[in-house]
Amino acid sequence: MEVLVPRHSGFCPGVRQAEKSLLSTHDRETETPLRVYGYLINNKQYISMLSSKGILTVADWKEINKGSIAVIRTHGIRREEEKKIRQSHRVLDLTCRNVKKVQLKIKEHSDKGFYILITGKKTHPEVEGLVSYAEQSFVIETENDLAEFEKKYLMDGSLHQPIFIVSQTTGNRALFETVCKRIEGRVTAQPVVFDSICPVTELKEKEAMELQDLADVSFVIGDKLSSNAAKLYQILKARREEVHFIEDLQDLLNLNLPLINYKIALVVSSASTPFSIEETVCRYLKDIR
Ligand code: SF4
């Protein structure tokens, strides 16, 4: 089978940089344990690989012993937690610079008295971190949330502050644009909009859609925890029926698909999928003839 892979498939620059810093620190600091607070990236197999190297992931930063280096994941963490960790630990901050930029923009506008509107998944670690940089904020995950915000704050004109709008970096552009358009028409002061959607993610989605048109089946590889993998899957699935969301080769085998009937497959991995998983899937598909 012929296999098409978008150029931007797999780890994004933020994850690549985080991996490089983490592993080089691990090689250098042989005597100091490294403890990652929360998943470095949303991929369970990758977290196990780190653990096999002695880089353990903890759910609560208070579990990190004083002598260890506390690692902050690519999605960032809540501001008050970061402050506390920095008071008691050496820190390796792997927050992606795009995420850091959004955190600081939110803080800057919040300090100036803006009300912060964030589009994205409420329970995603990045969004939880972003919220912590705002004095007052509202997260819009769905059109229902937008309606709720309008009802609560805009219908009776009870919101007197200017509004600052941002998105989760891997957020949905259609939702972000809908929110911007709807809010602009409802408030007297023009809202300030910061387009914080990661360009790499959008580029990968665009390439994947172009290649999907040449393929007769598509595979999105990613952990079910990964929101950018889920988004990639939804985008491709909305265009064609033959799209499958898999975590690895075993998942693909479990689907029991009549692979021999396909001539061209698109394989695209999320920003948090290790290359080795994609390589194994591609090799398997290429051998089918
Ligand atoms: S997807 Fe973009 S914003 Fe998110 S970690 Fe990667 S480079 Fe950074």
Coordinates of C-alpha atoms and ligand atoms in Angstrom, one line a residue:
M1 CA 0.0 0.0 0.0
E2 CA 1.2 3.5 -0.7
V3 CA 1.3 5.6 2.5
L4 CA 1.1 9.4 2.6
V5 CA 2.3 11.3 5.6
P6 CA 2.0 15.1 6.0
R7 CA 5.3 17.0 6.5
H8 CA 4.2 18.3 9.8
S9 CA 2.9 15.0 11.2
G10 CA 4.0 14.1 14.7
F11 CA 5.8 16.1 17.4
C12 CA 5.3 19.9 17.1
P13 CA 8.3 22.2 17.7
G14 CA 7.1 22.8 21.3
V15 CA 7.2 19.1 22.1
R16 CA 10.5 18.5 20.3
Q17 CA 12.1 21.3 22.3
A18 CA 10.7 20.0 25.6
E19 CA 12.0 16.5 24.8
K20 CA 15.4 17.8 23.9
S21 CA 15.7 19.9 27.1
L22 CA 14.3 17.1 29.3
L23 CA 16.7 14.4 28.0
S24 CA 19.7 16.6 28.0
T25 CA 19.0 17.6 31.6
H26 CA 18.6 13.9 32.5
D27 CA 22.0 13.1 30.9
R28 CA 23.7 16.0 32.7
E29 CA 22.0 15.8 36.1
T30 CA 22.8 12.1 36.8
E31 CA 22.5 12.5 40.6
T32 CA 19.3 14.6 40.6
P33 CA 15.9 12.9 40.1
L34 CA 13.6 14.6 37.5
R35 CA 9.9 14.6 38.4
V36 CA 7.3 15.8 35.9
Y37 CA 4.2 17.5 37.3
G38 CA 1.4 16.1 35.1
Y39 CA 1.8 14.5 31.7
L40 CA 4.6 16.1 29.8
I41 CA 2.6 15.5 26.7
N42 CA -0.7 13.6 26.3
N43 CA 0.6 10.2 25.4
K44 CA 0.6 7.3 27.9
Q45 CA 3.2 5.3 25.9
Y46 CA 5.6 8.2 26.0
I47 CA 5.1 8.7 29.7
S48 CA 5.9 5.0 30.3
M49 CA 9.1 5.5 28.2
L50 CA 10.1 8.4 30.4
S51 CA 9.4 6.4 33.5
S52 CA 11.7 3.5 32.2
K53 CA 14.5 6.1 32.1
G54 CA 13.7 7.1 35.8
I55 CA 11.9 10.3 34.8
L56 CA 8.7 9.9 36.8
T57 CA 5.4 11.7 36.4
V58 CA 3.5 12.8 39.5
A59 CA -0.1 13.9 39.7
D60 CA 0.5 16.3 42.5
W61 CA 3.6 18.6 42.8
K62 CA 3.6 18.1 46.6
E63 CA 4.8 14.5 45.8
I64 CA 8.1 15.9 44.4
N65 CA 10.9 15.7 47.0
K66 CA 12.9 18.8 47.8
G67 CA 16.1 17.5 46.2
S68 CA 14.4 16.7 42.8
I69 CA 14.1 18.9 39.8
A70 CA 10.4 19.8 39.2
V71 CA 9.5 19.7 35.5
I72 CA 6.7 21.9 34.2
R73 CA 5.0 20.3 31.2
T74 CA 4.5 21.8 27.7
H75 CA 0.8 22.8 28.4
G76 CA 2.0 24.9 31.4
I77 CA 0.4 24.8 34.9
R78 CA -1.6 27.0 37.2
R79 CA 0.1 30.3 38.1
E80 CA -0.2 29.9 41.8
E81 CA 1.2 26.4 41.7
E82 CA 4.1 27.5 39.6
K83 CA 4.9 30.2 42.2
K84 CA 4.8 27.7 45.1
I85 CA 6.9 25.1 43.2
R86 CA 9.6 27.8 42.4
Q87 CA 9.8 28.7 46.1
S88 CA 10.7 25.2 47.1
H89 CA 12.3 23.4 44.1
R90 CA 14.7 23.8 41.2
V91 CA 12.5 24.0 38.2
L92 CA 12.9 22.9 34.6
D93 CA 10.2 24.9 32.8
L94 CA 9.2 23.2 29.5
T95 CA 6.0 25.3 29.0
C96 CA 5.8 25.8 25.2
R97 CA 6.7 29.4 24.3
N98 CA 3.4 29.8 22.5
V99 CA 1.5 28.8 25.6
K100 CA 3.7 31.1 27.8
K101 CA 3.0 34.0 25.4
V102 CA -0.8 33.5 25.9
Q103 CA -0.4 33.2 29.7
L104 CA 1.4 36.5 29.7
K105 CA -1.0 38.3 27.4
I106 CA -3.9 37.2 29.6
K107 CA -2.1 38.6 32.7
E108 CA -1.2 41.8 30.9
H109 CA -4.8 42.4 29.9
S110 CA -6.3 41.2 33.2
D111 CA -4.1 43.7 35.0
K112 CA -5.4 46.4 32.7
G113 CA -9.0 45.6 33.8
F114 CA -10.1 43.4 30.9
Y115 CA -12.5 40.5 31.3
I116 CA -10.9 37.4 29.7
L117 CA -12.8 35.1 27.4
I118 CA -11.0 31.8 26.5
T119 CA -12.2 29.4 23.9
G120 CA -11.1 25.8 24.5
K121 CA -11.7 22.7 26.5
K122 CA -12.5 23.6 30.1
T123 CA -10.7 20.6 31.6
H124 CA -7.6 20.7 29.4
P125 CA -4.5 21.5 31.5
E126 CA -3.5 24.3 29.2
V127 CA -6.9 26.0 29.7
E128 CA -6.8 25.5 33.4
G129 CA -3.4 27.2 33.4
L130 CA -4.6 30.1 31.2
V131 CA -7.6 30.7 33.5
S132 CA -5.2 31.1 36.5
Y133 CA -3.6 34.2 34.8
A134 CA -6.9 36.1 34.7
E135 CA -8.8 37.9 37.5
Q136 CA -12.1 37.3 35.8
S137 CA -12.6 34.9 33.0
F138 CA -15.1 32.6 31.2
V139 CA -14.3 29.5 29.2
I140 CA -16.3 28.8 26.1
E141 CA -16.1 25.2 24.9
T142 CA -19.3 25.0 23.0
E143 CA -22.0 27.2 21.4
N144 CA -24.1 26.6 24.5
D145 CA -21.4 28.1 26.7
L146 CA -21.4 31.2 24.4
A147 CA -25.2 31.5 24.8
E148 CA -24.8 31.2 28.5
F149 CA -22.1 33.9 28.6
E150 CA -24.3 36.2 26.5
K151 CA -27.3 35.6 28.8
K152 CA -25.3 36.1 32.0
Y153 CA -23.3 39.2 31.0
L154 CA -24.5 40.8 27.8
M155 CA -28.3 40.8 27.7
D156 CA -28.7 43.2 30.6
G157 CA -25.5 45.0 29.9
S158 CA -24.0 44.0 33.3
L159 CA -20.5 43.6 32.0
H160 CA -18.9 47.0 31.9
Q161 CA -15.3 45.9 31.4
P162 CA -13.6 45.6 28.0
I163 CA -13.2 42.0 26.8
F164 CA -10.0 40.2 25.7
I165 CA -10.5 37.1 23.7
V166 CA -8.0 34.2 23.2
S167 CA -8.1 30.5 22.3
Q168 CA -6.4 27.4 23.6
T169 CA -3.4 27.0 21.3
T170 CA -4.8 23.8 19.9
G171 CA -8.3 25.1 19.9
N172 CA -11.0 25.1 17.2
R173 CA -10.8 28.1 14.8
A174 CA -14.4 28.0 13.9
L175 CA -15.5 28.3 17.5
F176 CA -12.9 31.1 18.1
E177 CA -14.1 33.1 15.1
T178 CA -17.8 32.6 16.0
V179 CA -17.1 33.9 19.5
C180 CA -15.2 36.9 18.2
K181 CA -17.9 37.8 15.7
R182 CA -20.8 37.3 18.2
I183 CA -19.1 39.3 21.0
E184 CA -18.1 42.2 18.6
G185 CA -21.7 42.8 17.8
R186 CA -22.9 42.9 21.4
V187 CA -20.5 45.2 23.2
T188 CA -19.9 48.9 23.0
A189 CA -16.1 48.8 23.4
Q190 CA -14.4 46.8 20.6
P191 CA -13.0 43.6 22.2
V192 CA -9.3 43.0 21.9
V193 CA -8.6 39.7 20.1
F194 CA -5.3 37.8 20.3
D195 CA -5.2 34.9 17.7
S196 CA -3.4 32.3 19.8
I197 CA -4.1 29.2 17.8
C198 CA -0.9 27.4 17.1
P199 CA 0.1 27.8 13.4
V200 CA 1.8 24.4 13.3
T201 CA -1.4 22.7 14.2
E202 CA -3.3 24.4 11.5
L203 CA -0.7 23.7 8.9
K204 CA -0.8 20.0 9.8
E205 CA -4.6 20.0 9.5
K206 CA -4.4 21.7 6.1
E207 CA -1.8 19.2 4.8
A208 CA -3.8 16.3 6.1
M209 CA -6.9 17.4 4.4
E210 CA -5.1 17.8 1.1
L211 CA -3.6 14.4 1.3
Q212 CA -6.8 12.8 2.4
D213 CA -8.3 13.7 -1.0
L214 CA -5.7 11.4 -2.6
A215 CA -6.1 8.5 -0.2
D216 CA -8.9 6.0 0.2
V217 CA -8.4 5.4 3.9
S218 CA -7.0 7.7 6.7
F219 CA -5.5 6.9 10.1
V220 CA -5.1 9.5 12.8
I221 CA -2.5 8.3 15.4
G222 CA -2.8 9.8 18.9
D223 CA -3.6 9.1 22.5
K224 CA -7.3 9.4 23.3
L225 CA -6.1 12.0 25.9
S226 CA -4.8 14.3 23.2
S227 CA -7.1 17.1 22.2
N228 CA -5.3 17.9 19.0
A229 CA -5.5 14.2 17.9
A230 CA -9.3 14.3 18.6
K231 CA -9.6 17.5 16.6
L232 CA -7.6 16.1 13.7
Y233 CA -9.8 13.1 13.7
Q234 CA -13.0 15.2 13.8
I235 CA -11.9 17.4 10.9
L236 CA -11.0 14.4 8.7
K237 CA -14.1 12.4 9.7
A238 CA -16.3 15.3 8.8
R239 CA -14.9 15.1 5.2
R240 CA -14.8 11.4 4.6
E241 CA -16.2 8.2 6.2
E242 CA -13.1 6.1 6.0
V243 CA -11.1 7.7 8.9
H244 CA -9.8 5.7 12.0
F245 CA -8.5 7.0 15.3
I246 CA -5.8 4.7 16.6
E247 CA -3.2 4.8 19.4
D248 CA -0.8 2.4 17.8
L249 CA -0.4 -0.6 15.5
Q250 CA -2.3 -2.9 17.8
D251 CA -5.3 -0.6 17.7
L252 CA -5.1 -0.7 13.9
L253 CA -5.0 -4.5 13.9
N254 CA -8.0 -4.7 16.3
L255 CA -10.1 -2.8 13.7
N256 CA -9.9 -5.9 11.4
L257 CA -10.1 -3.8 8.3
P258 CA -9.9 -5.3 4.8
L259 CA -6.6 -3.5 4.3
I260 CA -5.8 -5.4 1.1
N261 CA -8.6 -3.4 -0.6
Y262 CA -7.0 0.0 -0.1
K263 CA -4.4 1.4 -2.4
I264 CA -3.4 4.6 -0.7
A265 CA -3.5 5.5 3.0
L266 CA -3.1 8.8 4.8
V267 CA -1.3 8.5 8.2
V268 CA -1.1 11.5 10.4
S269 CA 0.0 11.8 14.0
S270 CA -0.9 14.3 16.6
A271 CA 1.6 16.7 18.1
S272 CA 2.2 14.3 21.0
T273 CA 2.6 11.0 19.1
P274 CA 6.2 9.6 19.2
F275 CA 7.7 9.0 15.8
S276 CA 8.4 5.4 16.6
I277 CA 4.6 4.6 16.8
E278 CA 4.0 6.3 13.4
E279 CA 6.9 4.5 11.8
T280 CA 5.7 1.1 13.0
V281 CA 2.2 1.8 11.6
C282 CA 3.6 3.1 8.3
R283 CA 5.9 0.1 7.9
Y284 CA 3.1 -2.3 8.4
L285 CA 0.8 -0.6 5.9
K286 CA 3.5 -0.3 3.3
D287 CA 4.1 -4.1 3.5
I288 CA 0.5 -4.8 2.5
R289 CA 0.2 -5.8 -1.1
Ligands
SF4_1 S1 1.0 22.5 19.4 FE1 1.9 24.5 19.2 S2 1.4 25.6 21.1 FE2 1.1 23.4 21.5 S3 3.0 22.6 22.3 FE3 3.1 22.4 20.1 S4 4.1 24.2 19.3 FE4 3.4 24.6 21.4

